[in-house]
PDB file of C-alpha atoms in Angstrom:
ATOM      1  CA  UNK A   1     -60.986   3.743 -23.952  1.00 41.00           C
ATOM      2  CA  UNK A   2     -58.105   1.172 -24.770  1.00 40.00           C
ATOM      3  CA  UNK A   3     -56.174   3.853 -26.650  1.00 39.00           C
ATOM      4  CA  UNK A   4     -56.105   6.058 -23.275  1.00 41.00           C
ATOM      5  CA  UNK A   5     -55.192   3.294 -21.346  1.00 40.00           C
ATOM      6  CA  UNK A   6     -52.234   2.508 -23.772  1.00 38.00           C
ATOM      7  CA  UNK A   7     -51.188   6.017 -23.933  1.00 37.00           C
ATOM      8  CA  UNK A   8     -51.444   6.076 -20.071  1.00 40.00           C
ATOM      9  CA  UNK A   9     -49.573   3.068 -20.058  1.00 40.00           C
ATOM     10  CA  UNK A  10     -46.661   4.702 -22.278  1.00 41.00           C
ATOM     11  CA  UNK A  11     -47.288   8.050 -19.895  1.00 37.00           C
ATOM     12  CA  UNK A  12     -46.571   6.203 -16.645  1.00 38.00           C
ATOM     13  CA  UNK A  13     -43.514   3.874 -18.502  1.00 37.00           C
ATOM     14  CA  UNK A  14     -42.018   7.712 -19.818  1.00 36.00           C
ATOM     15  CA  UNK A  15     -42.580   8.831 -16.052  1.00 34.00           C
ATOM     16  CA  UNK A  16     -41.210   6.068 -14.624  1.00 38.00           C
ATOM     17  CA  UNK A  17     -37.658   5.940 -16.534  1.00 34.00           C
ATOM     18  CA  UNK A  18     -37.432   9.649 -15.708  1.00 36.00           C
ATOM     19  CA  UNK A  19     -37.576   8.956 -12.499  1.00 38.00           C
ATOM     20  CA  UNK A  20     -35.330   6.561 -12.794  1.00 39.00           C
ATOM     21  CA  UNK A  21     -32.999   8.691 -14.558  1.00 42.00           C
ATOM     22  CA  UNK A  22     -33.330  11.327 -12.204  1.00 40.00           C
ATOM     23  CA  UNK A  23     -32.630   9.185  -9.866  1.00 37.00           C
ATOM     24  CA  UNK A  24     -29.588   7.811 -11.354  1.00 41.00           C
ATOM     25  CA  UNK A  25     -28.198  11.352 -11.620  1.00 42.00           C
ATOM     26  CA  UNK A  26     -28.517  11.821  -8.493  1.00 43.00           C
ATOM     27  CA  UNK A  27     -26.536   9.318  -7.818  1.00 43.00           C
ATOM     28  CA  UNK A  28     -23.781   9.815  -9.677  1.00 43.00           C
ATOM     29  CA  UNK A  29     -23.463  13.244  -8.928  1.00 41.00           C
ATOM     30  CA  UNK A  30     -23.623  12.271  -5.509  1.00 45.00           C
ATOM     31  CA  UNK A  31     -20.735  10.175  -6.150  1.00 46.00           C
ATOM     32  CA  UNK A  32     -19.033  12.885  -7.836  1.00 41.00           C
ATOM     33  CA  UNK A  33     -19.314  15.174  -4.514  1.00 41.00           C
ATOM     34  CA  UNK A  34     -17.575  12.156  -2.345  1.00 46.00           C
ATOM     35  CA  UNK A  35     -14.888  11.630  -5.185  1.00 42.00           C
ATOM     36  CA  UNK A  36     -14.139  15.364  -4.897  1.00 41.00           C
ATOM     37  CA  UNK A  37     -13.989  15.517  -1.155  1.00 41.00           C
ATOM     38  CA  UNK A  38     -12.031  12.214  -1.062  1.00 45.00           C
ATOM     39  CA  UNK A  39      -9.587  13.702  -3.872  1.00 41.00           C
ATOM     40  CA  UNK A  40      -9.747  17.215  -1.748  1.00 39.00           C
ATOM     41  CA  UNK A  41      -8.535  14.687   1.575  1.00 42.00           C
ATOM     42  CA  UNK A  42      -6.033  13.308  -0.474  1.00 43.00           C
ATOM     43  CA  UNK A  43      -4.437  16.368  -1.779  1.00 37.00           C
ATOM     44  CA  UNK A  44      -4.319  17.594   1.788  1.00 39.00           C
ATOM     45  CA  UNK A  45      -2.612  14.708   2.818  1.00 48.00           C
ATOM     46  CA  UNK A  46       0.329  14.897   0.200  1.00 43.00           C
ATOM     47  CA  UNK A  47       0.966  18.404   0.428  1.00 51.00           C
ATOM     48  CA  UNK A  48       3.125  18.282   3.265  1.00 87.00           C
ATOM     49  CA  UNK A  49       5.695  17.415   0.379  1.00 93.00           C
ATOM     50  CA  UNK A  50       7.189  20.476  -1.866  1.00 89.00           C
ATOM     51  CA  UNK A  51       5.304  20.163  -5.537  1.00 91.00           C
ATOM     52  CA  UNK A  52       7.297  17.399  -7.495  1.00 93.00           C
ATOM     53  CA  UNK A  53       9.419  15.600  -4.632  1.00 96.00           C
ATOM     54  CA  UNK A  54      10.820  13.177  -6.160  1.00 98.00           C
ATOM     55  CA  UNK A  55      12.489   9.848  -4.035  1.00 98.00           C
ATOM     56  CA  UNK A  56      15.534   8.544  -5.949  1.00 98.00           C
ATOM     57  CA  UNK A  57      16.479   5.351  -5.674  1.00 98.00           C
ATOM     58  CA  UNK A  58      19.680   3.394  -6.463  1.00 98.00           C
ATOM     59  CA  UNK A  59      20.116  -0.495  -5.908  1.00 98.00           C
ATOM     60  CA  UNK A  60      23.365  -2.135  -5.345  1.00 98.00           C
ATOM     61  CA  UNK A  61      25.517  -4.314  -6.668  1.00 98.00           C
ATOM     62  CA  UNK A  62      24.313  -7.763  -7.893  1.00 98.00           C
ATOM     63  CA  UNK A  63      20.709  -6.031  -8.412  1.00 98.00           C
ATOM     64  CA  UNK A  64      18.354  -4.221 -10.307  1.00 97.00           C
ATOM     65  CA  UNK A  65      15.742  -1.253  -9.067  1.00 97.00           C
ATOM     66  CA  UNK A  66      13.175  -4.132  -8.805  1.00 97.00           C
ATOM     67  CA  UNK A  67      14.620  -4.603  -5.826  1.00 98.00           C
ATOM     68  CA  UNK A  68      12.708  -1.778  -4.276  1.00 98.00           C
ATOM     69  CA  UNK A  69       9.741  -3.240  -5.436  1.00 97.00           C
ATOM     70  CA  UNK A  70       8.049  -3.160  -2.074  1.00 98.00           C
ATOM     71  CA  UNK A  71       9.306   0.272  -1.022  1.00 98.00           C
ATOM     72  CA  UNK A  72       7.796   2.395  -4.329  1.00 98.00           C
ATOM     73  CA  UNK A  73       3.742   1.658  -3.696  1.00 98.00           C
ATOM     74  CA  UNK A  74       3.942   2.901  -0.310  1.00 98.00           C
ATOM     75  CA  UNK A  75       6.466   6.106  -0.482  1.00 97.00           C
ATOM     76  CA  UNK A  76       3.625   6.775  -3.752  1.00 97.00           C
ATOM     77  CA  UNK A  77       0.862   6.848  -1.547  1.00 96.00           C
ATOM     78  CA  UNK A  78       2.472   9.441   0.778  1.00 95.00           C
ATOM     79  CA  UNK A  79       2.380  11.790  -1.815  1.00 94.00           C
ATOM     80  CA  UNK A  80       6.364  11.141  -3.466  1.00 96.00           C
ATOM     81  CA  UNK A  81       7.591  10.571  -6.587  1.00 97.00           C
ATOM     82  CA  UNK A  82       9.456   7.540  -7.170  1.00 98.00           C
ATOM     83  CA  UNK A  83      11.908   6.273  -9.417  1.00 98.00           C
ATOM     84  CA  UNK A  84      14.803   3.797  -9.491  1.00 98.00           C
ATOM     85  CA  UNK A  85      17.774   4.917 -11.194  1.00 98.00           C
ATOM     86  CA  UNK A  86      19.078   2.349 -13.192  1.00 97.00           C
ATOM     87  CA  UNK A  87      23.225   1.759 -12.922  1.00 98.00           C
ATOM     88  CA  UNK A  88      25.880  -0.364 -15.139  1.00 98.00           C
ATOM     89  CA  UNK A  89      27.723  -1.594 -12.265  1.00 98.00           C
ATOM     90  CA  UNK A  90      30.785  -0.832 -14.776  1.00 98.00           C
ATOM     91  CA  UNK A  91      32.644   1.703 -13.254  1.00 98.00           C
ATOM     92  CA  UNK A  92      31.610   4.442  -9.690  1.00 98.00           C
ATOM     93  CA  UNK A  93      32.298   6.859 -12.476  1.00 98.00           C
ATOM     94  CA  UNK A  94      29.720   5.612 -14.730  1.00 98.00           C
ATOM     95  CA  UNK A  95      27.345   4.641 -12.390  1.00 98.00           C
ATOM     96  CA  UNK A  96      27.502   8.319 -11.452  1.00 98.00           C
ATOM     97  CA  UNK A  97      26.622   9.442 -14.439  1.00 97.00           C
ATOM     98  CA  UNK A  98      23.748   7.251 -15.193  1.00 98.00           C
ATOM     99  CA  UNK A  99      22.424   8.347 -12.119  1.00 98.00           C
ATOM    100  CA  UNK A 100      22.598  11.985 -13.349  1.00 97.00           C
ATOM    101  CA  UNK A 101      20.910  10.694 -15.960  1.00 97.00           C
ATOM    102  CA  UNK A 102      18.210   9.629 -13.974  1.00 97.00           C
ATOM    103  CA  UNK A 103      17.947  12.973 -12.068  1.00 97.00           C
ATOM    104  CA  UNK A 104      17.591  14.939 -15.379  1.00 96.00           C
ATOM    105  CA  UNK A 105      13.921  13.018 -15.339  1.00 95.00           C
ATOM    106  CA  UNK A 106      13.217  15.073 -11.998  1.00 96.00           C
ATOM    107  CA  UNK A 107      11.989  18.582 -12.190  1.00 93.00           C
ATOM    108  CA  UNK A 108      11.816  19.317  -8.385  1.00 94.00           C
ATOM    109  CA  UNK A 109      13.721  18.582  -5.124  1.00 97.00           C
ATOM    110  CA  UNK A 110      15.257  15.048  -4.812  1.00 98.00           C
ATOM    111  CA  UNK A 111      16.532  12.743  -1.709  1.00 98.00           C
ATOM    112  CA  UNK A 112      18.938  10.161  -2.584  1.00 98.00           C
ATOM    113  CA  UNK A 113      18.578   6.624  -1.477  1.00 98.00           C
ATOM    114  CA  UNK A 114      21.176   4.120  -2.018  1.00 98.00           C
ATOM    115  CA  UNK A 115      21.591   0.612  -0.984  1.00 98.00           C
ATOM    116  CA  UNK A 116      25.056  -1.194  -0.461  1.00 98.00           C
ATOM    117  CA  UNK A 117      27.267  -0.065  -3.190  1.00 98.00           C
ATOM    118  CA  UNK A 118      25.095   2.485  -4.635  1.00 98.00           C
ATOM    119  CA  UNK A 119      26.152   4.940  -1.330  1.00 98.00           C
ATOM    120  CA  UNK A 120      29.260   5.482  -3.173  1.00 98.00           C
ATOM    121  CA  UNK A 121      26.860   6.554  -6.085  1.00 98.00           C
ATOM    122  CA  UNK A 122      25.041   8.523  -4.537  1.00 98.00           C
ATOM    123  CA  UNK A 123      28.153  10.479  -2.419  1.00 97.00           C
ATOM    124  CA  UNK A 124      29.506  11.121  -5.794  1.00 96.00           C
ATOM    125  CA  UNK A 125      26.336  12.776  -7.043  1.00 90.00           C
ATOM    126  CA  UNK A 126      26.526  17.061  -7.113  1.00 83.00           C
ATOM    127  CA  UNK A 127      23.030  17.996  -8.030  1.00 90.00           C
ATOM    128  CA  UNK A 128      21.854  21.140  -6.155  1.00 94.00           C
ATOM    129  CA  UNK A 129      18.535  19.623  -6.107  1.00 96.00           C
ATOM    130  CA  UNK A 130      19.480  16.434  -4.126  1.00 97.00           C
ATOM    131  CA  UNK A 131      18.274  17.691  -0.820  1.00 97.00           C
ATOM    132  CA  UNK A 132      19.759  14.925   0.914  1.00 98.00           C
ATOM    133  CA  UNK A 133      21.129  11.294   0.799  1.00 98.00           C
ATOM    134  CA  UNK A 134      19.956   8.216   2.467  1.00 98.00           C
ATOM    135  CA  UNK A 135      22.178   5.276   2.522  1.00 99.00           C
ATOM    136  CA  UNK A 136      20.854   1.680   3.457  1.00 99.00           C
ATOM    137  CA  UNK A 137      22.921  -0.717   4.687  1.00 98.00           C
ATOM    138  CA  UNK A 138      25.450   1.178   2.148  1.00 98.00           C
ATOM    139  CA  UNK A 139      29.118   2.237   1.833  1.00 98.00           C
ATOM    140  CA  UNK A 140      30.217   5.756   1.998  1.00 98.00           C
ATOM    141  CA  UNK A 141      33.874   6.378   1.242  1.00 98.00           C
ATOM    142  CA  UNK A 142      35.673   9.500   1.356  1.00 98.00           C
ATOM    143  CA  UNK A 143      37.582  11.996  -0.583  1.00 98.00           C
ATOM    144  CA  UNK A 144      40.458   9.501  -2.844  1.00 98.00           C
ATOM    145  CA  UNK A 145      38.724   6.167  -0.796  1.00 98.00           C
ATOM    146  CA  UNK A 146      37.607   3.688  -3.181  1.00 98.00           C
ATOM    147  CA  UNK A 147      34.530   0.961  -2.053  1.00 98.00           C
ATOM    148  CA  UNK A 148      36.998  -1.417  -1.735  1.00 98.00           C
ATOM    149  CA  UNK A 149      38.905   0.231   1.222  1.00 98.00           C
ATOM    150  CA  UNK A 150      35.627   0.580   2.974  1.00 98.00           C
ATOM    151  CA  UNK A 151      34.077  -2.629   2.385  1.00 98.00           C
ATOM    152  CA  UNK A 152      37.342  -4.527   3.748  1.00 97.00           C
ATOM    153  CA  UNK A 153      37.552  -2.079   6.542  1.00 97.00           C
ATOM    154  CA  UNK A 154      36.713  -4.296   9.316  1.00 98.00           C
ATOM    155  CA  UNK A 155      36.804  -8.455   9.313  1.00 97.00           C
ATOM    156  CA  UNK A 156      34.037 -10.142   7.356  1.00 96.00           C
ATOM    157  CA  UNK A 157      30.990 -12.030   8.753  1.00 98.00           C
ATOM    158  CA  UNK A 158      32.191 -16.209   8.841  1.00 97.00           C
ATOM    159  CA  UNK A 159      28.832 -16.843   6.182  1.00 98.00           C
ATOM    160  CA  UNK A 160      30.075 -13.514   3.780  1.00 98.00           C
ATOM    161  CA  UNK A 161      30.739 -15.298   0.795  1.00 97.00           C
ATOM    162  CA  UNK A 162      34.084 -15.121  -0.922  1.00 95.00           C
ATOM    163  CA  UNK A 163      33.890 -12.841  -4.338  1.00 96.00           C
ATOM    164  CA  UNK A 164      36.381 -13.318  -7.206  1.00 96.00           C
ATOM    165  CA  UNK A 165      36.111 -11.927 -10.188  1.00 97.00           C
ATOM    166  CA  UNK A 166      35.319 -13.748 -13.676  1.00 98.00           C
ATOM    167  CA  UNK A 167      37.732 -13.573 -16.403  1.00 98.00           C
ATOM    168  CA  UNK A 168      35.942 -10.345 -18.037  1.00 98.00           C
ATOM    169  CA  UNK A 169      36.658  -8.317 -14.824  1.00 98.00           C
ATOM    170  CA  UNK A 170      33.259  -8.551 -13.361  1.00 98.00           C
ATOM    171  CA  UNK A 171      32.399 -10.151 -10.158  1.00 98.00           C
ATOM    172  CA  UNK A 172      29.025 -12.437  -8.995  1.00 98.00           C
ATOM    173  CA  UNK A 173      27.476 -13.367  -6.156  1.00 98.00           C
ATOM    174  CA  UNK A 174      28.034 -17.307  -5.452  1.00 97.00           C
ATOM    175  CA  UNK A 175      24.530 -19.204  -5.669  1.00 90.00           C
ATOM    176  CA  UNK A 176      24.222 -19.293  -1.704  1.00 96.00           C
ATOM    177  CA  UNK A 177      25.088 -16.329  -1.176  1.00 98.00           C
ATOM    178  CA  UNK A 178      21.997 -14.203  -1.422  1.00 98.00           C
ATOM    179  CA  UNK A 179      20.363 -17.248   1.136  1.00 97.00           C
ATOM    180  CA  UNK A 180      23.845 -16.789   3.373  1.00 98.00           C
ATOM    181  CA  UNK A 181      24.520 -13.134   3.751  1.00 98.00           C
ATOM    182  CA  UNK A 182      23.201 -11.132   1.149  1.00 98.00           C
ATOM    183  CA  UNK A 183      19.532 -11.693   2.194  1.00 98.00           C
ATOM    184  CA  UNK A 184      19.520 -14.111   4.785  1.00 98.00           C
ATOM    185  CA  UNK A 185      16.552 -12.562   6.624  1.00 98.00           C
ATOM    186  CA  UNK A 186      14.573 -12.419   2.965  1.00 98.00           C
ATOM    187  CA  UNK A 187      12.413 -15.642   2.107  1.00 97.00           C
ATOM    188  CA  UNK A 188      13.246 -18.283   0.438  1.00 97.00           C
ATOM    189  CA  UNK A 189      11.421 -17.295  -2.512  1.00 97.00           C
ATOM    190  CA  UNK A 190      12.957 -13.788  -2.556  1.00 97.00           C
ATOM    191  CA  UNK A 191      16.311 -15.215  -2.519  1.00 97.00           C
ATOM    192  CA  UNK A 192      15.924 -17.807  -5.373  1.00 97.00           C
ATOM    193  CA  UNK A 193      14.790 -14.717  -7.480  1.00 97.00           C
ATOM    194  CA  UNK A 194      17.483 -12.273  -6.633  1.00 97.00           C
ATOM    195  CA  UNK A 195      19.890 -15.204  -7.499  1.00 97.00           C
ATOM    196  CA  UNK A 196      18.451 -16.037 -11.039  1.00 97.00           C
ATOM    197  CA  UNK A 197      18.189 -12.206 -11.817  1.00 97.00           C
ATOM    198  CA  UNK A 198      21.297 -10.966 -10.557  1.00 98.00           C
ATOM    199  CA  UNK A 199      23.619  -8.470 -12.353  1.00 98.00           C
ATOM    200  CA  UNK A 200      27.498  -8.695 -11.934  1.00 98.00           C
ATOM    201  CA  UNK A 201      29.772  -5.622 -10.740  1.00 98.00           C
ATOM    202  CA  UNK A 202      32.509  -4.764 -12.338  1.00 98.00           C
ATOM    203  CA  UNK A 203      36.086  -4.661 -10.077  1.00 98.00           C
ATOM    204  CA  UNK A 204      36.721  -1.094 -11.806  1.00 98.00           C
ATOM    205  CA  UNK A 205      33.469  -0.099  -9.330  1.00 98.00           C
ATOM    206  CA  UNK A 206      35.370  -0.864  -6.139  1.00 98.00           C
ATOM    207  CA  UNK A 207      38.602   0.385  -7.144  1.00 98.00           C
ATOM    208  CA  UNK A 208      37.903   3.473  -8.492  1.00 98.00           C
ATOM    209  CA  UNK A 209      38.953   6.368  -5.950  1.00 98.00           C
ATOM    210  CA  UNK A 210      35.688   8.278  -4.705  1.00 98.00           C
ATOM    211  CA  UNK A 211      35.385  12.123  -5.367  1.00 97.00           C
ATOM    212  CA  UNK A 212      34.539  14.720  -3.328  1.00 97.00           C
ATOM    213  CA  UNK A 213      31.470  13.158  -0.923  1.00 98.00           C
ATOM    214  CA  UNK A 214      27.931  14.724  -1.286  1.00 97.00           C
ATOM    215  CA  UNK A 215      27.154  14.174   2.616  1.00 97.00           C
ATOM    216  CA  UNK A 216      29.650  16.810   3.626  1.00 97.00           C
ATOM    217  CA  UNK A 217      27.647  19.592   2.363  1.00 96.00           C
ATOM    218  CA  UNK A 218      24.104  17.636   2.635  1.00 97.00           C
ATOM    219  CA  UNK A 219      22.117  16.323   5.499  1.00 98.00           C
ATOM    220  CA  UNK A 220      22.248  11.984   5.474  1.00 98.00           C
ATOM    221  CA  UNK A 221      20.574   9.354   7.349  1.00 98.00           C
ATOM    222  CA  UNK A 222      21.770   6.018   7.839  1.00 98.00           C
ATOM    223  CA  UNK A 223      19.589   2.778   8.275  1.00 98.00           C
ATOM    224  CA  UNK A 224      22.020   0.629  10.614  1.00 98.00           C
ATOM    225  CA  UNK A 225      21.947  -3.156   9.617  1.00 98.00           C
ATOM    226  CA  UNK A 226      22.976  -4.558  13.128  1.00 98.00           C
ATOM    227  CA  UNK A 227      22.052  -8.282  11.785  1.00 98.00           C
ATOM    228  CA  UNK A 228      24.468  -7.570   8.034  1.00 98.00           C
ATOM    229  CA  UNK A 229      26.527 -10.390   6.830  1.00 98.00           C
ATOM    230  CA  UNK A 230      27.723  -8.179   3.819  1.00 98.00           C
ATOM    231  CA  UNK A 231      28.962  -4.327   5.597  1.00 98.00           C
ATOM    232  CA  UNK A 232      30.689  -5.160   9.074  1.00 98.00           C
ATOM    233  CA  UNK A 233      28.063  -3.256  11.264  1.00 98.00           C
ATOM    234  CA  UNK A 234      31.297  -1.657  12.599  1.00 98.00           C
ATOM    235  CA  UNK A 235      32.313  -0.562   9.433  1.00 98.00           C
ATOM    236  CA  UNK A 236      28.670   0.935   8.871  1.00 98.00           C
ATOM    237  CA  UNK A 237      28.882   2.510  12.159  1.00 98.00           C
ATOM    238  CA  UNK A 238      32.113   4.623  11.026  1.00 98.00           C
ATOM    239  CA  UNK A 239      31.063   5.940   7.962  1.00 98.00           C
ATOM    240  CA  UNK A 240      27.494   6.773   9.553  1.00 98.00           C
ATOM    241  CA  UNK A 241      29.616   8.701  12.497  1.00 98.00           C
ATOM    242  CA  UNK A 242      31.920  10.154  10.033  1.00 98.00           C
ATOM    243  CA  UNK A 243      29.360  11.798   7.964  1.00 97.00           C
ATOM    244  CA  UNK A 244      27.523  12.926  10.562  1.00 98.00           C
ATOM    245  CA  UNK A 245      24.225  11.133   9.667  1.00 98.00           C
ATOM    246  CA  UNK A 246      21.146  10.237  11.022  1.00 98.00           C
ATOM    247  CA  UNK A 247      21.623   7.016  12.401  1.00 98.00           C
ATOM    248  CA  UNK A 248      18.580   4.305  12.934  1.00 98.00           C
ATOM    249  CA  UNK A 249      20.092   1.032  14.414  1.00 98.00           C
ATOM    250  CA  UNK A 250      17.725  -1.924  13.386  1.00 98.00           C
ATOM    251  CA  UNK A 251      18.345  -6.436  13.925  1.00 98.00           C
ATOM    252  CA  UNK A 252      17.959  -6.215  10.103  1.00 98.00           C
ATOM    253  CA  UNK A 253      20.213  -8.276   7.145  1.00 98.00           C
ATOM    254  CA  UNK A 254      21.940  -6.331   4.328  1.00 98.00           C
ATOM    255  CA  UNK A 255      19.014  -6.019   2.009  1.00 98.00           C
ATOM    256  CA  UNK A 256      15.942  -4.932   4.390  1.00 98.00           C
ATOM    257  CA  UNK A 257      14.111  -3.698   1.078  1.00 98.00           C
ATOM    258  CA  UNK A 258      13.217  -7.533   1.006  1.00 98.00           C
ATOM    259  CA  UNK A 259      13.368  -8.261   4.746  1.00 98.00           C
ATOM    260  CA  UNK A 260      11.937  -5.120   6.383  1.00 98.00           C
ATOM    261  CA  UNK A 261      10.684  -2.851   3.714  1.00 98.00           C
ATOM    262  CA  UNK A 262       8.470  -1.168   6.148  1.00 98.00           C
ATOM    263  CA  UNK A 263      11.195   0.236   8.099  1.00 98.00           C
ATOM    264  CA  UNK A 264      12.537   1.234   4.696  1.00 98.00           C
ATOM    265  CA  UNK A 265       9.724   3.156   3.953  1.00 98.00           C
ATOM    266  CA  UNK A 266       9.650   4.871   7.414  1.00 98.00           C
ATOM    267  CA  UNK A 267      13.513   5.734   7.526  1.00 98.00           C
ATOM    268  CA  UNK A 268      12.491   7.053   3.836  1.00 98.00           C
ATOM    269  CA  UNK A 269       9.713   9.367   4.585  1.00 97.00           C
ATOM    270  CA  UNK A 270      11.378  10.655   7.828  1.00 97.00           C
ATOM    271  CA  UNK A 271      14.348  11.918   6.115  1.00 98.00           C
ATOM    272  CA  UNK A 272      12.171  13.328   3.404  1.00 97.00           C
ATOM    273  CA  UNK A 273       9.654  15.416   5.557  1.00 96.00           C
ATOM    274  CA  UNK A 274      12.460  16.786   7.066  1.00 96.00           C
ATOM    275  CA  UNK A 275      14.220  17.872   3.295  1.00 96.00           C
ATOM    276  CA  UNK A 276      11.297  17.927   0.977  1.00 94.00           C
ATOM    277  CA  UNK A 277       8.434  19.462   3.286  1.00 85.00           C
ATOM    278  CA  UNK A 278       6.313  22.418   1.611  1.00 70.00           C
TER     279      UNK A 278
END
């Protein structure tokens, strides 16, 4: 009698983990279903974007691409590719080609995004691929312009700071002036940051004469800075007229990647389901 019961006992015990196992399965492959139809959602959601649409993007002078650090995560999750181009800030010729660099990492259609300086970068890029170019807050010169005719176009703002170049030939930004025109929207925090990490531009950059501009064969859109200390808004109204872009007017600084990355993002995606939809 006690060896049935223990071999009952060791019957129920085998039953019982097989239920448990069973049950267990169950679950996971009940999991497995919703992680399928989620996956299946998401894959609906992106493809409104041509297979391998990449976003491009460029920072300015005095910066590095972490500067788009709260732009990337949310272009990502609408289904784009993202990455910064990194540029010398030596010459608008080699800037150029470091950003050619950067496209040869792309295998599908590209939109341009350039911030401040990097619009001349991005004017002087040739790619068929680039779809289109959106400048932020950036300069766009002409045919034989350089970035310096452009930038001193129109009178500065009274809090622009005054740049002068070093004895190598490169220019930086003063200490205040990321917290006085640069990014005077940005926190505190933000600004202190972009001041300890910032990267000089060389004077060759802004005197080197632009070639033939991008945006007169490819569609543009222009984010307006209304509220810039950097790029007379009058001066960013021209070029945005002359080109023929897409203008949106916003109260923003010159750097709304740190201010107003959310309008970023939007101006971003706009111009790209219009260029990059499947």
């Amino acid at each position: 009698m006690e060896r049935r019961s223990v071999m009952g006992s060791r019957t129920a015990t085998s039953l019982g983990l097989v239920s448990r196992g069973s049950l267990t399965e169950s679950a996971a492959a009940s999991h497995l279903a919703r992680t399928a139809a989620n996956s299946s959602g998401q894959t609906a959601k992106t493809s409104e974007f041509s297979p391998n649409s990449t976003i491009v993007l460029v920072h300015g002078a005095w910066a590095d691409g972490s500067c788009w650090s709260s732009v990337i995560l949310p272009l990502e999750r609408r289904g784009l590719r993202v990455i910064c181009a990194p540029i010398p800030l030596t010459s608008l010729t080699n800037d150029t080609t470091a950003l050619n660099w950067a496209l040869d990492r792309t295998s599908g259609p590209v939109v341009l995004v350039g911030h401040a300086y990097a619009g001349a970068v991005i004017t002087a890029a040739r790619q068929d691929r680039v779809k289109s170019l959106i400048y932020i807050a950036a300069l766009a010169p002409d045919e034989s312009e350089t970035v310096a005719k452009v930038f001193y176009r129109d009178p500065p703002h009274p809090e622009a700071p005054k740049l002068v170049p070093d004895p190598y030939g490169f220019i930086w930004m003063p200490d205040d002036g990321f917290r006085r025109a640069v990014a005077h929207k940005a926190s505190a925090d933000r600004t202190q940051i972009a001041t300890a990490v910032q990267r000089p531009i060389a004077v060759e950059c802004i005197q080197e004469a632009a070639p033939v501009p991008a945006w007169k064969s490819k569609p543009s859109w222009f984010l307006l800075a209304e509220e810039d200390r950097m790029i007379n808004p009058k001066t960013q109204e021209f070029m945005a007229q002359r080109m023929g872009a897409t203008i949106r007017r916003s109260a923003v600084d010159h750097s709304p990647m740190y201010s107003a990355p959310d309008l970023v993002v939007e101006v971003i995606v706009a111009a790209a389901t219009k260029s990059l939809s499947s």
